[in-house]
Coordinates of C-alpha atoms in Angstrom, one line a residue:
M1 CA 41.2 118.7 55.0
V2 CA 40.4 115.1 55.9
G3 CA 38.0 113.4 53.5
S4 CA 35.4 111.1 54.8
S5 CA 35.9 108.4 52.3
A6 CA 38.9 106.0 52.4
A7 CA 41.4 106.2 49.6
R8 CA 44.0 103.7 48.5
G9 CA 47.0 106.0 48.2
P10 CA 48.5 108.7 50.4
A11 CA 46.6 111.9 50.9
I12 CA 49.4 113.9 49.3
S13 CA 51.4 112.3 46.4
L14 CA 55.1 111.7 46.3
R15 CA 55.3 114.1 43.4
K16 CA 53.6 116.9 45.3
M17 CA 56.0 116.3 48.2
E18 CA 59.0 116.5 45.9
E19 CA 57.6 119.8 44.5
T20 CA 56.5 121.3 47.8
A21 CA 58.8 120.0 50.5
P22 CA 61.7 118.2 49.0
A23 CA 63.6 118.1 52.3
L24 CA 60.8 116.0 53.8
V25 CA 60.7 113.3 51.1
S26 CA 62.8 110.8 53.0
L27 CA 60.6 111.3 56.1
Y28 CA 57.5 110.8 53.9
K29 CA 58.8 107.6 52.6
S30 CA 59.8 106.3 56.0
A31 CA 56.3 107.1 57.3
S32 CA 54.8 105.2 54.5
V33 CA 56.6 102.0 55.6
S34 CA 55.3 102.3 59.1
L35 CA 51.7 103.0 58.0
T36 CA 51.8 100.0 55.7
K37 CA 53.2 97.8 58.5
Y38 CA 50.4 98.7 60.8
G39 CA 47.6 98.4 58.2
M40 CA 47.0 102.1 57.9
G41 CA 47.8 102.5 54.2
G42 CA 45.0 104.7 52.7
E43 CA 43.5 105.7 56.1
R44 CA 42.6 109.3 56.6
A45 CA 43.0 111.3 59.8
A46 CA 43.7 114.7 61.1
V47 CA 47.1 115.2 62.8
Y48 CA 47.8 117.6 65.6
L49 CA 51.1 118.5 67.2
V50 CA 51.2 119.8 70.8
L51 CA 54.5 121.2 72.0
D52 CA 55.7 121.8 75.5
Y53 CA 57.0 125.3 75.9
S54 CA 57.9 125.1 79.6
G55 CA 61.2 126.5 80.9
S56 CA 63.0 123.1 81.0
M57 CA 62.4 122.7 77.2
M58 CA 64.7 125.6 76.2
E59 CA 67.6 123.4 75.1
Y60 CA 65.4 121.2 72.9
Y61 CA 64.2 124.3 71.1
K62 CA 67.8 125.6 70.7
D63 CA 69.3 122.3 69.4
G64 CA 66.6 121.7 66.8
S65 CA 64.9 118.7 68.5
V66 CA 61.5 120.4 68.4
Q67 CA 61.8 121.4 64.7
A68 CA 62.9 117.9 63.9
L69 CA 59.8 116.5 65.5
A70 CA 57.6 119.0 63.6
D71 CA 59.2 118.0 60.3
R72 CA 58.7 114.3 61.1
V73 CA 55.0 114.8 62.0
L74 CA 54.5 116.7 58.8
G75 CA 56.0 113.8 56.8
L76 CA 53.4 111.5 58.5
S77 CA 50.5 113.9 58.1
A78 CA 51.0 114.1 54.4
H79 CA 49.9 110.5 54.1
L80 CA 46.8 111.0 56.3
D81 CA 45.5 114.5 55.5
D82 CA 45.5 116.3 52.2
D83 CA 45.8 120.0 53.3
G84 CA 49.6 120.0 53.7
R85 CA 49.5 121.5 57.2
V86 CA 49.5 120.4 60.8
P87 CA 47.8 122.5 63.6
V88 CA 50.4 123.2 66.2
L89 CA 49.8 124.2 69.8
F90 CA 52.4 125.5 72.2
F91 CA 51.7 125.3 75.9
S92 CA 53.2 126.0 79.2
T93 CA 51.4 127.5 82.2
D94 CA 48.8 128.6 79.7
I95 CA 48.3 128.3 75.9
D96 CA 51.2 130.2 74.3
A97 CA 50.2 129.8 70.6
V98 CA 47.8 128.0 68.3
T99 CA 49.1 128.1 64.8
D100 CA 50.2 125.7 62.1
I101 CA 53.2 124.3 60.2
A102 CA 52.9 123.6 56.6
L103 CA 54.8 121.7 53.9
D104 CA 55.6 124.9 52.0
N105 CA 56.9 126.8 55.1
H106 CA 58.3 124.2 57.5
R107 CA 62.0 125.3 57.4
G108 CA 62.7 127.2 60.6
R109 CA 59.0 127.5 61.4
V110 CA 59.4 126.5 65.0
D111 CA 62.0 129.2 65.6
E112 CA 59.8 131.7 63.8
I113 CA 56.9 130.9 66.1
V114 CA 58.9 130.8 69.3
A115 CA 60.5 134.2 68.5
G116 CA 57.1 135.7 69.0
L117 CA 56.3 134.0 72.3
G118 CA 56.9 135.2 75.8
H119 CA 58.2 133.6 79.0
M120 CA 58.5 129.9 79.1
G121 CA 56.3 128.8 82.0
K122 CA 55.2 125.5 83.8
T123 CA 53.4 122.5 82.3
S124 CA 49.6 122.5 82.1
Y125 CA 48.6 119.4 80.1
H126 CA 44.9 119.9 80.7
L127 CA 44.8 123.4 79.2
A128 CA 46.6 122.1 76.1
M129 CA 44.2 119.1 75.9
D130 CA 41.2 121.4 76.3
A131 CA 42.5 123.7 73.4
V132 CA 42.9 120.7 71.1
I133 CA 39.4 119.5 71.9
D134 CA 38.0 122.9 71.2
H135 CA 40.0 123.2 67.9
Y136 CA 38.7 119.8 66.8
I137 CA 35.1 120.5 67.7
D138 CA 35.1 124.0 66.3
G139 CA 36.5 122.7 63.0
G140 CA 33.3 120.6 62.6
S141 CA 35.2 117.4 61.6
T142 CA 34.1 113.9 62.5
A143 CA 37.2 112.3 61.1
P144 CA 39.6 110.5 63.5
A145 CA 42.5 112.5 64.8
L146 CA 46.0 111.6 65.9
V147 CA 47.3 114.1 68.5
V148 CA 51.1 114.0 68.9
F149 CA 51.7 115.5 72.4
Q150 CA 55.3 116.2 73.3
T151 CA 56.5 117.1 76.8
D152 CA 59.6 116.8 79.0
G153 CA 57.9 116.3 82.3
G154 CA 54.7 115.7 84.3
P155 CA 51.9 118.2 84.6
I156 CA 51.2 120.7 87.3
S157 CA 47.8 119.2 87.8
K158 CA 47.7 115.4 87.4
H159 CA 44.0 115.2 88.3
A160 CA 43.0 117.7 85.7
A161 CA 45.1 116.0 83.0
E162 CA 43.6 112.6 83.8
R163 CA 40.1 114.1 83.8
Y164 CA 40.5 115.7 80.4
L165 CA 42.0 112.5 78.9
C166 CA 38.9 110.5 80.1
K167 CA 36.6 113.3 78.8
A168 CA 38.3 113.2 75.4
A169 CA 37.8 109.4 75.2
K170 CA 34.3 110.0 73.9
L171 CA 35.7 112.0 70.9
P172 CA 37.6 110.7 67.8
L173 CA 40.9 111.8 69.3
F174 CA 43.9 109.5 70.0
W175 CA 46.7 111.0 72.1
Q176 CA 50.2 109.8 71.4
F177 CA 52.4 111.3 74.2
I178 CA 56.2 111.6 73.5
G179 CA 58.7 112.2 76.4
F180 CA 61.9 114.2 75.8
G181 CA 64.5 113.7 78.5
N182 CA 66.1 111.2 80.9
K183 CA 64.4 107.8 80.7
R184 CA 65.2 107.2 84.4
S185 CA 63.4 110.3 85.5
T186 CA 60.2 110.0 87.6
Q187 CA 58.8 112.9 85.6
F188 CA 57.3 110.4 83.2
D189 CA 55.6 108.1 85.8
F190 CA 52.3 110.0 85.3
L191 CA 52.4 109.5 81.5
H192 CA 52.9 105.8 82.1
K193 CA 49.8 105.9 84.3
L194 CA 47.8 107.8 81.7
D195 CA 48.7 105.2 79.1
E196 CA 47.4 102.5 81.4
L197 CA 44.2 104.0 82.7
A198 CA 41.5 101.4 83.2
V199 CA 39.0 100.6 80.5
P200 CA 36.0 100.9 80.9
A201 CA 36.2 101.9 84.6
K202 CA 37.9 105.2 83.8
R203 CA 37.3 105.7 80.0
P204 CA 35.3 103.9 77.4
I205 CA 38.3 102.9 75.3
D206 CA 42.1 103.2 75.5
N207 CA 42.7 106.6 73.8
A208 CA 46.4 107.2 74.6
G209 CA 49.9 105.9 74.1
F210 CA 53.3 106.9 75.5
F211 CA 56.8 106.4 74.4
H212 CA 60.1 107.9 75.5
A213 CA 62.4 109.6 72.9
G214 CA 65.3 110.0 75.4
L215 CA 67.8 112.8 76.0
D216 CA 68.5 113.4 72.3
P217 CA 65.2 112.8 70.4
R218 CA 66.9 113.6 67.1
K219 CA 68.9 110.3 67.4
V220 CA 65.7 108.2 67.4
P221 CA 65.7 106.6 63.9
D222 CA 62.9 107.8 61.6
A223 CA 61.6 104.3 61.2
E224 CA 61.4 103.7 65.0
L225 CA 59.8 107.1 65.6
Y226 CA 57.1 106.4 63.0
D227 CA 56.5 102.9 64.3
R228 CA 55.9 104.3 67.8
L229 CA 53.7 107.1 66.5
V230 CA 51.3 104.9 64.7
A231 CA 51.5 101.4 66.4
E232 CA 48.5 101.9 68.7
F233 CA 46.4 104.1 66.5
P234 CA 44.8 101.2 64.5
Q235 CA 43.8 99.4 67.7
W236 CA 42.2 102.6 69.0
L237 CA 40.5 103.2 65.6
A238 CA 39.0 99.8 65.6
A239 CA 37.7 100.2 69.1
A240 CA 36.4 103.7 68.4
R241 CA 34.5 102.5 65.3
A242 CA 33.1 99.6 67.2
Q243 CA 31.6 102.0 69.8
G244 CA 30.4 104.6 67.3
I245 CA 33.0 107.2 68.4
V246 CA 34.4 107.2 64.9
K247 CA 31.8 106.9 62.2

């Protein structure tokens, strides 16, 4: 659970990481470097992971790319939140699962969850965003949250996705979108548009970022991935605090 008071060290200590999730220690250390670089050492935030379960994602589940992202997000979350788990939401045409992945059960966790899911559908960003908003509000937290939102293409309803992002700008949620797939694909034009939505005409603050992880996301070095995950968060956090969105 995220504490309201800032602390100087990571939410979960290196020793606890070594005891609970030794396979993630190198990721944890790499995340620490990026957090320090961007002035986020000692910050506290909830971390969410949203995963695209549309049909075109099948190979990324099979080759371990999705599990690798989940492990990396866990390594980051251990610095920001002390409960040792990340809420994970799988989405396609609808919401396929809302569960979590934890330090003490991360190995093979994505395969385990997916084994219980049904047909891989289309891509409804707005339903996933709505589910994250509900989960955050229902949890009663007022702490800032970093939502890592992975997808391999554009949404079936661009209007709805834009509307939900603008709606969420009044909440302590920052959306960091990650694209899996061909960097030359027009599938990601909409995510570039979301990243650049006008402020304040469309939304009170810039509450989203986007970066492309390419055709083999596992090849993105840990240091680069963590830099891209956290680089825009401090700017958003400062703006959100200035406007009273984050207390």
